């Protein structure tokens, strides 16, 4: 478990004001749609922080932060990939390209986005709803 949750000021110092706003808006969007647990962790080798959304031991998605960069990761398993691929052309070109470039492992595709604005948020929410139907609204 994580000892100290970073403050807004620490996050701004790490990723910068504009990326912090992207992070903050993405968290708000997920919280608007999902009643779900939040977990802060170390970000491993590549990231300083990991902020995971989980329910019942299953991860919905995770946000990552490092210097001047934020990440949004969603893992799509086999059935979820089939659902995404059936609807793929309705997603943005950027989302399609990142999906296509992502390596497929035995347990699915670990798709990492590095958003710099809110332009992919509609894709993110649609991908999340493939994993789990929103339980707020």
PDB file of C-alpha atoms in Angstrom:
ATOM      1  CA  UNK A   1       0.000   0.000   0.000  1.00  0.00           C
ATOM      2  CA  UNK A   2       1.057   3.540  -0.623  1.00  0.00           C
ATOM      3  CA  UNK A   3       2.215   5.765   2.244  1.00  0.00           C
ATOM      4  CA  UNK A   4       1.707   9.323   1.087  1.00  0.00           C
ATOM      5  CA  UNK A   5      -0.893  10.322  -1.433  1.00  0.00           C
ATOM      6  CA  UNK A   6       0.475  13.220  -3.487  1.00  0.00           C
ATOM      7  CA  UNK A   7      -1.220  16.580  -3.040  1.00  0.00           C
ATOM      8  CA  UNK A   8      -2.537  18.595  -5.975  1.00  0.00           C
ATOM      9  CA  UNK A   9       0.537  20.839  -5.610  1.00  0.00           C
ATOM     10  CA  UNK A  10       2.916  17.861  -5.795  1.00  0.00           C
ATOM     11  CA  UNK A  11       1.114  16.528  -8.853  1.00  0.00           C
ATOM     12  CA  UNK A  12       1.276  19.947 -10.570  1.00  0.00           C
ATOM     13  CA  UNK A  13       4.996  20.160  -9.771  1.00  0.00           C
ATOM     14  CA  UNK A  14       5.478  16.688 -11.280  1.00  0.00           C
ATOM     15  CA  UNK A  15       3.346  16.772 -14.439  1.00  0.00           C
ATOM     16  CA  UNK A  16       2.743  20.507 -14.946  1.00  0.00           C
ATOM     17  CA  UNK A  17      -0.453  22.543 -14.683  1.00  0.00           C
ATOM     18  CA  UNK A  18      -2.014  21.634 -18.052  1.00  0.00           C
ATOM     19  CA  UNK A  19      -1.436  17.877 -17.649  1.00  0.00           C
ATOM     20  CA  UNK A  20      -2.684  18.038 -14.072  1.00  0.00           C
ATOM     21  CA  UNK A  21      -5.928  19.528 -15.432  1.00  0.00           C
ATOM     22  CA  UNK A  22      -6.171  16.614 -17.914  1.00  0.00           C
ATOM     23  CA  UNK A  23      -5.560  14.167 -15.003  1.00  0.00           C
ATOM     24  CA  UNK A  24      -8.121  15.911 -12.811  1.00  0.00           C
ATOM     25  CA  UNK A  25     -10.790  15.983 -15.559  1.00  0.00           C
ATOM     26  CA  UNK A  26     -10.173  12.311 -16.379  1.00  0.00           C
ATOM     27  CA  UNK A  27     -10.557  11.329 -12.712  1.00  0.00           C
ATOM     28  CA  UNK A  28     -13.767  13.385 -12.523  1.00  0.00           C
ATOM     29  CA  UNK A  29     -15.106  11.696 -15.671  1.00  0.00           C
ATOM     30  CA  UNK A  30     -14.410   8.201 -14.311  1.00  0.00           C
ATOM     31  CA  UNK A  31     -15.913   9.142 -10.919  1.00  0.00           C
ATOM     32  CA  UNK A  32     -19.023  10.503 -12.675  1.00  0.00           C
ATOM     33  CA  UNK A  33     -19.610   7.137 -14.329  1.00  0.00           C
ATOM     34  CA  UNK A  34     -18.325   4.634 -11.796  1.00  0.00           C
ATOM     35  CA  UNK A  35     -18.744   4.097  -8.088  1.00  0.00           C
ATOM     36  CA  UNK A  36     -15.403   2.404  -7.594  1.00  0.00           C
ATOM     37  CA  UNK A  37     -12.442   2.099  -5.248  1.00  0.00           C
ATOM     38  CA  UNK A  38      -9.274   4.206  -5.809  1.00  0.00           C
ATOM     39  CA  UNK A  39      -5.787   2.965  -4.945  1.00  0.00           C
ATOM     40  CA  UNK A  40      -2.521   4.938  -5.015  1.00  0.00           C
ATOM     41  CA  UNK A  41       0.681   2.963  -5.613  1.00  0.00           C
ATOM     42  CA  UNK A  42       4.273   3.409  -6.668  1.00  0.00           C
ATOM     43  CA  UNK A  43       4.384   3.702 -10.434  1.00  0.00           C
ATOM     44  CA  UNK A  44       7.066   1.068 -10.989  1.00  0.00           C
ATOM     45  CA  UNK A  45      10.157   1.747 -13.122  1.00  0.00           C
ATOM     46  CA  UNK A  46       8.522   3.948 -15.746  1.00  0.00           C
ATOM     47  CA  UNK A  47       6.196   6.092 -13.597  1.00  0.00           C
ATOM     48  CA  UNK A  48       6.288   7.848 -10.232  1.00  0.00           C
ATOM     49  CA  UNK A  49       2.652   7.186  -9.299  1.00  0.00           C
ATOM     50  CA  UNK A  50      -0.090   4.759 -10.190  1.00  0.00           C
ATOM     51  CA  UNK A  51      -3.723   5.594  -9.412  1.00  0.00           C
ATOM     52  CA  UNK A  52      -5.833   2.486  -9.917  1.00  0.00           C
ATOM     53  CA  UNK A  53      -9.607   2.137 -10.209  1.00  0.00           C
ATOM     54  CA  UNK A  54     -10.753  -1.249  -8.894  1.00  0.00           C
ATOM     55  CA  UNK A  55     -13.883  -3.035  -7.866  1.00  0.00           C
ATOM     56  CA  UNK A  56     -14.162  -6.499  -6.384  1.00  0.00           C
ATOM     57  CA  UNK A  57     -10.478  -7.195  -6.997  1.00  0.00           C
ATOM     58  CA  UNK A  58     -10.771  -6.325 -10.715  1.00  0.00           C
ATOM     59  CA  UNK A  59      -9.019  -3.308 -12.148  1.00  0.00           C
ATOM     60  CA  UNK A  60     -11.098  -1.073 -14.394  1.00  0.00           C
ATOM     61  CA  UNK A  61      -8.195   1.168 -15.443  1.00  0.00           C
ATOM     62  CA  UNK A  62      -5.192   2.994 -14.031  1.00  0.00           C
ATOM     63  CA  UNK A  63      -3.736   6.466 -14.332  1.00  0.00           C
ATOM     64  CA  UNK A  64       0.001   7.045 -14.162  1.00  0.00           C
ATOM     65  CA  UNK A  65       2.122  10.116 -13.521  1.00  0.00           C
ATOM     66  CA  UNK A  66       5.774  10.970 -14.110  1.00  0.00           C
ATOM     67  CA  UNK A  67       7.641  14.142 -14.933  1.00  0.00           C
ATOM     68  CA  UNK A  68       5.679  16.096 -17.566  1.00  0.00           C
ATOM     69  CA  UNK A  69       3.586  13.065 -18.511  1.00  0.00           C
ATOM     70  CA  UNK A  70       0.345  11.342 -17.537  1.00  0.00           C
ATOM     71  CA  UNK A  71      -0.764   7.912 -18.630  1.00  0.00           C
ATOM     72  CA  UNK A  72      -4.118   6.169 -18.870  1.00  0.00           C
ATOM     73  CA  UNK A  73      -4.050   2.379 -19.107  1.00  0.00           C
ATOM     74  CA  UNK A  74      -6.868   0.014 -19.830  1.00  0.00           C
ATOM     75  CA  UNK A  75      -6.449  -3.731 -20.216  1.00  0.00           C
ATOM     76  CA  UNK A  76      -8.837  -5.409 -22.629  1.00  0.00           C
ATOM     77  CA  UNK A  77      -9.138  -9.169 -22.302  1.00  0.00           C
ATOM     78  CA  UNK A  78     -10.076 -11.492 -25.171  1.00  0.00           C
ATOM     79  CA  UNK A  79     -13.860 -10.921 -25.112  1.00  0.00           C
ATOM     80  CA  UNK A  80     -13.384  -7.186 -24.540  1.00  0.00           C
ATOM     81  CA  UNK A  81     -10.992  -6.988 -27.501  1.00  0.00           C
ATOM     82  CA  UNK A  82     -13.604  -8.670 -29.717  1.00  0.00           C
ATOM     83  CA  UNK A  83     -16.191  -6.075 -28.626  1.00  0.00           C
ATOM     84  CA  UNK A  84     -13.737  -3.222 -29.269  1.00  0.00           C
ATOM     85  CA  UNK A  85     -12.715  -4.628 -32.662  1.00  0.00           C
ATOM     86  CA  UNK A  86     -16.360  -5.036 -33.734  1.00  0.00           C
ATOM     87  CA  UNK A  87     -16.830  -1.302 -33.143  1.00  0.00           C
ATOM     88  CA  UNK A  88     -13.283  -0.165 -33.844  1.00  0.00           C
ATOM     89  CA  UNK A  89     -13.994   2.167 -36.762  1.00  0.00           C
ATOM     90  CA  UNK A  90     -16.263   4.284 -34.529  1.00  0.00           C
ATOM     91  CA  UNK A  91     -13.286   5.172 -32.296  1.00  0.00           C
ATOM     92  CA  UNK A  92     -10.887   8.016 -33.103  1.00  0.00           C
ATOM     93  CA  UNK A  93      -7.963   7.321 -35.462  1.00  0.00           C
ATOM     94  CA  UNK A  94      -5.584   7.948 -32.546  1.00  0.00           C
ATOM     95  CA  UNK A  95      -7.311   5.362 -30.336  1.00  0.00           C
ATOM     96  CA  UNK A  96      -7.320   2.851 -33.220  1.00  0.00           C
ATOM     97  CA  UNK A  97      -3.603   3.381 -33.905  1.00  0.00           C
ATOM     98  CA  UNK A  98      -2.615   3.024 -30.243  1.00  0.00           C
ATOM     99  CA  UNK A  99      -4.760  -0.109 -29.980  1.00  0.00           C
ATOM    100  CA  UNK A 100      -3.183  -1.593 -33.128  1.00  0.00           C
ATOM    101  CA  UNK A 101       0.379  -0.835 -31.962  1.00  0.00           C
ATOM    102  CA  UNK A 102      -0.195  -2.372 -28.521  1.00  0.00           C
ATOM    103  CA  UNK A 103       1.240  -5.865 -28.077  1.00  0.00           C
ATOM    104  CA  UNK A 104      -1.321  -8.576 -27.316  1.00  0.00           C
ATOM    105  CA  UNK A 105      -0.363 -10.758 -24.344  1.00  0.00           C
ATOM    106  CA  UNK A 106      -1.985 -14.014 -23.200  1.00  0.00           C
ATOM    107  CA  UNK A 107      -4.192 -12.005 -20.810  1.00  0.00           C
ATOM    108  CA  UNK A 108      -5.090  -9.206 -23.216  1.00  0.00           C
ATOM    109  CA  UNK A 109      -3.900  -5.877 -24.530  1.00  0.00           C
ATOM    110  CA  UNK A 110      -2.445  -3.461 -21.991  1.00  0.00           C
ATOM    111  CA  UNK A 111      -3.292  -0.245 -23.816  1.00  0.00           C
ATOM    112  CA  UNK A 112      -1.404   2.845 -22.633  1.00  0.00           C
ATOM    113  CA  UNK A 113      -2.464   6.313 -23.700  1.00  0.00           C
ATOM    114  CA  UNK A 114      -0.540   9.458 -22.809  1.00  0.00           C
ATOM    115  CA  UNK A 115      -3.229  12.124 -23.087  1.00  0.00           C
ATOM    116  CA  UNK A 116      -2.163  15.760 -23.360  1.00  0.00           C
ATOM    117  CA  UNK A 117      -5.726  17.099 -23.579  1.00  0.00           C
ATOM    118  CA  UNK A 118      -9.310  15.828 -23.272  1.00  0.00           C
ATOM    119  CA  UNK A 119      -9.746  14.873 -26.947  1.00  0.00           C
ATOM    120  CA  UNK A 120      -9.646  11.090 -26.291  1.00  0.00           C
ATOM    121  CA  UNK A 121     -11.945  11.110 -23.253  1.00  0.00           C
ATOM    122  CA  UNK A 122     -14.959   9.929 -25.257  1.00  0.00           C
ATOM    123  CA  UNK A 123     -12.883   6.956 -26.476  1.00  0.00           C
ATOM    124  CA  UNK A 124     -11.709   6.244 -22.907  1.00  0.00           C
ATOM    125  CA  UNK A 125     -15.247   6.174 -21.491  1.00  0.00           C
ATOM    126  CA  UNK A 126     -16.454   3.955 -24.336  1.00  0.00           C
ATOM    127  CA  UNK A 127     -13.527   1.567 -23.779  1.00  0.00           C
ATOM    128  CA  UNK A 128     -14.238   1.500 -20.050  1.00  0.00           C
ATOM    129  CA  UNK A 129     -17.889   0.675 -20.712  1.00  0.00           C
ATOM    130  CA  UNK A 130     -16.733  -2.360 -22.735  1.00  0.00           C
ATOM    131  CA  UNK A 131     -14.975  -3.580 -19.571  1.00  0.00           C
ATOM    132  CA  UNK A 132     -17.727  -2.626 -17.146  1.00  0.00           C
ATOM    133  CA  UNK A 133     -21.033  -0.855 -17.606  1.00  0.00           C
ATOM    134  CA  UNK A 134     -21.094   2.474 -15.784  1.00  0.00           C
ATOM    135  CA  UNK A 135     -22.873   2.055 -12.432  1.00  0.00           C
ATOM    136  CA  UNK A 136     -23.711   5.721 -11.851  1.00  0.00           C
ATOM    137  CA  UNK A 137     -26.202   7.907 -13.734  1.00  0.00           C
TER     138      UNK A 137
END
